[in-house]
Coordinates of C-alpha atoms in Angstrom, one line a residue:
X21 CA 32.5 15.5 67.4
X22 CA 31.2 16.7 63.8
X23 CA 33.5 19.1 62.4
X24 CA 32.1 23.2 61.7
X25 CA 31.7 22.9 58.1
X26 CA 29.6 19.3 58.4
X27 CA 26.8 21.1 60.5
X28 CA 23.6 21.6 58.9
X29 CA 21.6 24.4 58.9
X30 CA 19.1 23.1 61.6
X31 CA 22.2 22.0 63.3
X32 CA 23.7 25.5 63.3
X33 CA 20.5 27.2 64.5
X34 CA 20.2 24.1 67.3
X35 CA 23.6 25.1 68.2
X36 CA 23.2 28.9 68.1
X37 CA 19.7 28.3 70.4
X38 CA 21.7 26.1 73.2
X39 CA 24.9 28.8 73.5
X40 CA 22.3 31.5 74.0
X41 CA 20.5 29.7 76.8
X42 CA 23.7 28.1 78.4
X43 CA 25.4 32.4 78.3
X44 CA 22.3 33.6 79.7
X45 CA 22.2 31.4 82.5
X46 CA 26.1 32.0 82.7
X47 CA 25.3 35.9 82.8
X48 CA 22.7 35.2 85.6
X49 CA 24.7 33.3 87.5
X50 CA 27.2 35.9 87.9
X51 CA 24.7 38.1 88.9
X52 CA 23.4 36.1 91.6
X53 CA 26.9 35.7 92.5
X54 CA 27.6 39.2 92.4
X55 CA 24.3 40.5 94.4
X56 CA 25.5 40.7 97.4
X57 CA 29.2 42.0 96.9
X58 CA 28.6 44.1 94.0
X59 CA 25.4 45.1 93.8
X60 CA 25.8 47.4 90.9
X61 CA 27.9 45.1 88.7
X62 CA 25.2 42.3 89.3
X63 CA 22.3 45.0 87.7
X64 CA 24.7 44.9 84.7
X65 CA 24.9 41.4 84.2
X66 CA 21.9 40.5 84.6
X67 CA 21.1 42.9 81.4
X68 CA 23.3 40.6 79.8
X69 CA 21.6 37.9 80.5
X70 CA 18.2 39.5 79.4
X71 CA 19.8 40.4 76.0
X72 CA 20.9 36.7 75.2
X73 CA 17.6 35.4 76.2
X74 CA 16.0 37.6 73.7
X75 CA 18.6 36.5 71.1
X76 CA 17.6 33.1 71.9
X77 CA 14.1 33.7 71.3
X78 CA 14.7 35.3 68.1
X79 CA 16.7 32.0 66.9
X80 CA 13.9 29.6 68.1
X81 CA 11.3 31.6 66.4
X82 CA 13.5 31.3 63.0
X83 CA 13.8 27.2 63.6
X84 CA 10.3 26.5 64.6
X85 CA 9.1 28.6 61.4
X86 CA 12.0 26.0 59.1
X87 CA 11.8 22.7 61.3
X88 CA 9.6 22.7 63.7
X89 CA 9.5 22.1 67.9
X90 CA 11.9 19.6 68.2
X91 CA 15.6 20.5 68.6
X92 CA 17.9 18.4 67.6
X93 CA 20.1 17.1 70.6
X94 CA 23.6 19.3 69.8
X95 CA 25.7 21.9 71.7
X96 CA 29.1 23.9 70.9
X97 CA 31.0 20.6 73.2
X98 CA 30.1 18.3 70.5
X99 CA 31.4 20.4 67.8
X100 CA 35.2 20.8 66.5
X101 CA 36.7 24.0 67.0
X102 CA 35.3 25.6 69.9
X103 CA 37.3 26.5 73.0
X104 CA 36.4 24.5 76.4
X105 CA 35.6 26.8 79.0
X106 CA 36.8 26.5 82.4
X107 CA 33.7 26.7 84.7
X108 CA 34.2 29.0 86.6
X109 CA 30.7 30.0 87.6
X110 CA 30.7 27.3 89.8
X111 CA 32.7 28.7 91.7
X112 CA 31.3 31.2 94.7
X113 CA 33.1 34.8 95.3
X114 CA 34.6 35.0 92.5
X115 CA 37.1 38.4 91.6
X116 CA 35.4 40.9 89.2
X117 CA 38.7 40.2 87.0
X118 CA 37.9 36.8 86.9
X119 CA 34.3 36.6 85.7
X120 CA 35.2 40.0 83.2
X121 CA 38.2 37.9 81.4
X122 CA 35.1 34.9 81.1
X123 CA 32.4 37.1 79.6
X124 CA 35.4 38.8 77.6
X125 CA 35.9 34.8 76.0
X126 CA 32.1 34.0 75.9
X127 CA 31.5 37.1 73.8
X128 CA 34.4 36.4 71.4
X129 CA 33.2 32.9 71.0
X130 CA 29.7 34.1 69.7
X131 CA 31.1 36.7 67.7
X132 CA 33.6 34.4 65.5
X133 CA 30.7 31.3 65.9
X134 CA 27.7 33.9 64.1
X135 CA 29.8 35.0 61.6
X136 CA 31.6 31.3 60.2
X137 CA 27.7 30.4 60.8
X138 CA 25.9 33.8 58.5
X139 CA 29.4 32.4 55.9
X140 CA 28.0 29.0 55.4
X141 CA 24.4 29.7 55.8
X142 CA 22.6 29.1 52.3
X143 CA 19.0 30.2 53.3
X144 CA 18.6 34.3 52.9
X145 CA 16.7 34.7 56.5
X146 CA 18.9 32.9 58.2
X147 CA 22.2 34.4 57.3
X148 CA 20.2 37.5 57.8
X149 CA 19.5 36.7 61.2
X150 CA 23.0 35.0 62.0
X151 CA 25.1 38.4 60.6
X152 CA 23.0 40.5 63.0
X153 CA 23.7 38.4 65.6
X154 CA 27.2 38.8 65.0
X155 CA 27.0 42.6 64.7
X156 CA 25.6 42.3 68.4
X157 CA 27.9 40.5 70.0
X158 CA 30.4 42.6 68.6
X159 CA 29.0 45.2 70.1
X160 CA 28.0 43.5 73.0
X161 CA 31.4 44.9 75.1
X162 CA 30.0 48.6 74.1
X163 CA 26.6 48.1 75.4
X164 CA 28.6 46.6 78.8
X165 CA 30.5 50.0 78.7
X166 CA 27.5 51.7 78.2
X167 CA 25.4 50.8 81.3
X168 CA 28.4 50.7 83.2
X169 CA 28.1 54.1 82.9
X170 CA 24.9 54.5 83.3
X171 CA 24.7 51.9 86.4
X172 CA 28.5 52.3 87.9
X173 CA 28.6 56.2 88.9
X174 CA 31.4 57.4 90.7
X175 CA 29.7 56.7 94.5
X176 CA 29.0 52.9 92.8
X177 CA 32.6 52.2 91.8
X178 CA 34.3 53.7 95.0
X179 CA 31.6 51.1 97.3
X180 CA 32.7 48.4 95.0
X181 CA 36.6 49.4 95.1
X182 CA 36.3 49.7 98.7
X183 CA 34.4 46.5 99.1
X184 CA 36.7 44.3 96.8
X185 CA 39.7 45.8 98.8
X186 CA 37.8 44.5 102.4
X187 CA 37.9 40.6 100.4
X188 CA 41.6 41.0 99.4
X189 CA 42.7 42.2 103.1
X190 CA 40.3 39.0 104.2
X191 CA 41.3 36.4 101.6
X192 CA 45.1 36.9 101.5
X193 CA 46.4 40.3 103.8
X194 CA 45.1 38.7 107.0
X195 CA 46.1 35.2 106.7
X196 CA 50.0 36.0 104.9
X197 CA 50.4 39.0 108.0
X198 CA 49.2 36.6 110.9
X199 CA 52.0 34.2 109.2
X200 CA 54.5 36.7 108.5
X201 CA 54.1 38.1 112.3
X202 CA 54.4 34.7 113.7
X203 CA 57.3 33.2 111.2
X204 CA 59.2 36.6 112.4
X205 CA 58.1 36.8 115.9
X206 CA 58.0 33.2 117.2
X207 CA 61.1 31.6 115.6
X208 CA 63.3 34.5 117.2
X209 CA 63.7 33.0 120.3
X210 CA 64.4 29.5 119.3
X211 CA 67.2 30.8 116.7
X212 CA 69.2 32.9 118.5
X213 CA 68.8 30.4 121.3
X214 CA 70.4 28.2 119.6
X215 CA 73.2 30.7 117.8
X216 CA 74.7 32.0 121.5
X217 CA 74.7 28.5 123.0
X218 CA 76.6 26.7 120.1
X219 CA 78.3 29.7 118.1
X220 CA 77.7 27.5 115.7
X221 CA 76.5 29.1 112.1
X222 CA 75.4 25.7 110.5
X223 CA 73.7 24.2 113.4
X224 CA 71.7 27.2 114.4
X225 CA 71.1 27.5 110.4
X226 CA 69.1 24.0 110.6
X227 CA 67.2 25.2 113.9
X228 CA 66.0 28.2 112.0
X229 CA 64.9 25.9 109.2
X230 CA 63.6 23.6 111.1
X231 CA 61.6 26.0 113.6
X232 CA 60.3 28.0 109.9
X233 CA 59.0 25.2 108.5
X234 CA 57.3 23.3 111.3
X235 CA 56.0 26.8 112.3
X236 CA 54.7 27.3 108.4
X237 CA 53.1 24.0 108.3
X238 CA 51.2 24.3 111.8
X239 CA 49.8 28.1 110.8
X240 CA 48.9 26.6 107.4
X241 CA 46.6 24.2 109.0
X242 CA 45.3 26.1 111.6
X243 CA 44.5 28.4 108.6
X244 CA 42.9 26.1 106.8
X245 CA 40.7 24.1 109.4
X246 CA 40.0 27.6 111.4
X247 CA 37.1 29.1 109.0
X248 CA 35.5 27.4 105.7
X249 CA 35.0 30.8 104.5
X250 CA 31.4 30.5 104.0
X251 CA 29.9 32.4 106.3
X252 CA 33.0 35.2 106.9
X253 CA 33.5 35.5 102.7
X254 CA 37.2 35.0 103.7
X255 CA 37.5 32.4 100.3
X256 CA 38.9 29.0 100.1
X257 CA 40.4 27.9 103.6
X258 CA 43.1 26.0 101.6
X259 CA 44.0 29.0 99.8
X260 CA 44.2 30.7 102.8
X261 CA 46.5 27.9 104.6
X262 CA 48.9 28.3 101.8
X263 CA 49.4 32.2 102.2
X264 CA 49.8 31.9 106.1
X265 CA 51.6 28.9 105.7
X266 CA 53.9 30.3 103.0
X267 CA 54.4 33.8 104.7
X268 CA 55.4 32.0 108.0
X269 CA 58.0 30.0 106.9
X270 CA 59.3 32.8 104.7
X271 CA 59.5 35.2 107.7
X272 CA 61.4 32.2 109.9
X273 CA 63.8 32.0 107.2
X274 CA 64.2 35.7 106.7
X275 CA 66.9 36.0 110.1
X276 CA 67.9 31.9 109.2
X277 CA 69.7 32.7 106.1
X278 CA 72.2 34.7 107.5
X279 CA 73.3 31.9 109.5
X280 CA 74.5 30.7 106.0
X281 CA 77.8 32.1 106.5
X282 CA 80.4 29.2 106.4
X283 CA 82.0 28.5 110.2
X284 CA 85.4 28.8 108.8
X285 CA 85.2 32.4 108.4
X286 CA 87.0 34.8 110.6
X287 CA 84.2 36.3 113.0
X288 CA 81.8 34.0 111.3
X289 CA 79.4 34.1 114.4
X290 CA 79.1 37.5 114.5
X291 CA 79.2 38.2 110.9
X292 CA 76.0 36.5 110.8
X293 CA 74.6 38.1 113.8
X294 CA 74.6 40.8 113.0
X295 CA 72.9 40.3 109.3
X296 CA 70.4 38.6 111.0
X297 CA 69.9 41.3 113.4
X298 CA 69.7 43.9 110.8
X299 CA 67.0 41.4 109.0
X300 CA 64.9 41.4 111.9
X301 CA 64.9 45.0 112.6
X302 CA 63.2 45.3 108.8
X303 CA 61.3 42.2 108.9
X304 CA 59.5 44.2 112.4
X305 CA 59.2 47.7 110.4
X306 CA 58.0 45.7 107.5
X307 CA 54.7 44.0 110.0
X308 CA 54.0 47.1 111.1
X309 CA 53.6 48.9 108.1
X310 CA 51.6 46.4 106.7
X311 CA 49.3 46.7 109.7
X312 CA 49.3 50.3 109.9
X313 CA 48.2 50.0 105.9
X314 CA 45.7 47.6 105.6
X315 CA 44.7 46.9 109.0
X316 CA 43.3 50.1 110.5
X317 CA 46.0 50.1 113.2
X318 CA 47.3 53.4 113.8
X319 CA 51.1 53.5 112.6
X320 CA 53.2 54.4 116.2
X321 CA 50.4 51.6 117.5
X322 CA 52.1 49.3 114.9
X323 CA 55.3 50.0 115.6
X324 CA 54.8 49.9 119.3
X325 CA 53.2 46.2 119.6
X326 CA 55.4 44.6 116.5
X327 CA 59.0 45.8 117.3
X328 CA 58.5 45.8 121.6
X329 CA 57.2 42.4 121.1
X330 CA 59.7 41.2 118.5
X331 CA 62.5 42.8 120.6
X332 CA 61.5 40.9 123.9
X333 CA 61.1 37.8 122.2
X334 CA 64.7 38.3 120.6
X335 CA 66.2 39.0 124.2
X336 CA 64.8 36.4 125.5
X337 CA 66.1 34.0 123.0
X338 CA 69.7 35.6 123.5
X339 CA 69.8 34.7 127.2
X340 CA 68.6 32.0 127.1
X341 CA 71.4 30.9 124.5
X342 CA 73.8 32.6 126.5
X343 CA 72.8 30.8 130.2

């Protein structure tokens, strides 16, 4: 890699010529990416990318006039000082926080690269050129500001809000509440099962532990290996089998704990009973509410299907114990 303050001048302008290109296609990308979801928010970008195209053109008009056609072969990865980027735009569905914080680095990158370029320039037209440059992509996060306005009106942003808010129920809501409503429901029976026909806080402790995580591995799978996410937009299916993997083995071990409580306390059993009881009482408010808020379902509905069910399932487990 040749150091900054090595580069020649045809260098610098081969340089400045492949960033342009390589953020224009960037700013397309994201605009492809973005047609569907956002429609609005694509329009922007792909402004963006018009306005480095043009700066590229400006640049290859400058060299060809100094050196002629051919470009030397030398982009911003084979010179010292420049941050790596991550690339993300190879990456479908990507959050509108995401791609923002990458065109928030691309444009400080040409910024501080124009003006250590316009410093070291010796030729007049050149720094000329170069400090303009600079002054643009300085203001490059204003003229994003400004056809957001003019693009984004109120009706625009609440579509896009409302669609981005449909990707996060889909990407993460759906999969952590199916594995929240399954760690809660289905491990109810087994645990308290166990706690009625031992009395036995440490043993039905390892049951609980035991049902939770087999219960969080097999939802995290099923997960994972039920939808790719590319037809559904519901994002990476590993991703996915994490958060419904994660959020059933969390809602197992929310009534497990309890059963923490060492044996040789007095009333040790029922201590622990009864903090479990009282966990799973908020554990089935908890589902409901989370249904009722993101999932359409109408609140008494909710409660109805999540704390009947949940309280079966716990009766169940109780007598069975207690047979």
């Amino acid at each position: 890699m040749k150091p900054f303050s090595a580069l020649s001048e045809r260098e610098v302008l081969a340089v400045a010529i492949s960033a342009e290109e390589e953020d224009s296609r960037i700013y397309a990308t994201f605009a492809e990416d973005l047609q569907e979801r956002y429609p609005d928010t694509a329009r922007i970008f792909e402004a963006m990318a018009e306005q480095e195209r043009g700066h590229r053109h400006r640049l290859l008009d400058l060299y060809e006039k100094r050196f002629g056609p051919n470009l030397p072969p030398i982009r911003r990865e084979d010179v010292k000082g420049f941050l790596k980027r991550r690339p993300v735009w190879l990456t479908k569905n990507l959050s509108l926080d995401v791609i923002r914080r990458e065109v928030e680095t691309m444009e400080l990158q040409a910024q501080r690269f124009y003006i250590r370029a316009a410093e070291q320039a010796s030729d007049v037209g050149l720094r000329r050129l170069l400090a303009d440059l600079a002054e643009e992509e300085r203001d490059h996060e204003q003229y994003a500001a400004r056809i957001t306005t003019d693009i984004l009106n109120a009706s625009a942003r609440s579509a896009e809000d409302a669609t981005q808010r449909r990707i996060f129920v889909l990407q993460y809501v759906q999969p952590g509440l199916a594995g929240l409503m399954d760690g809660s429901v289905s491990t109810l029976a087994p645990l308290f099962a166990a706690a009625f026909a031992t009395h036995n806080n440490w043993q039905t402790f390892l049951v609980g532990l035991a049902a939770s995580i087999g219960a969080g591995i097999s939802m995290g799978f099923a997960e994972a290996l039920s939808d790719d996410g590319s037809l559904t937009g519901r994002g990476s299916p590993w991703l996915r089998g994490f958060v419904c993997g994660l959020m059933t083995t969390v809602g197992g071990l929310g009534h497990s704990v309890p059963y923490l409580v060492p044996d040789n306390w007095a009333n040790a059993f029922w201590i622990a009973t009864a903090i479990a009881g009282v966990v799973v009482f908020f554990e089935l408010w908890a589902i409901a509410f989370i249904r009722a808020r993101y999932m359409d379902t109408p609140f008494l509905q909710a409660v109805f299907q999540i704390v009947l069910g949940g309280a079966i399932v716990l009766a169940v487990g109780i007598l069975i114990g207690a047979a």
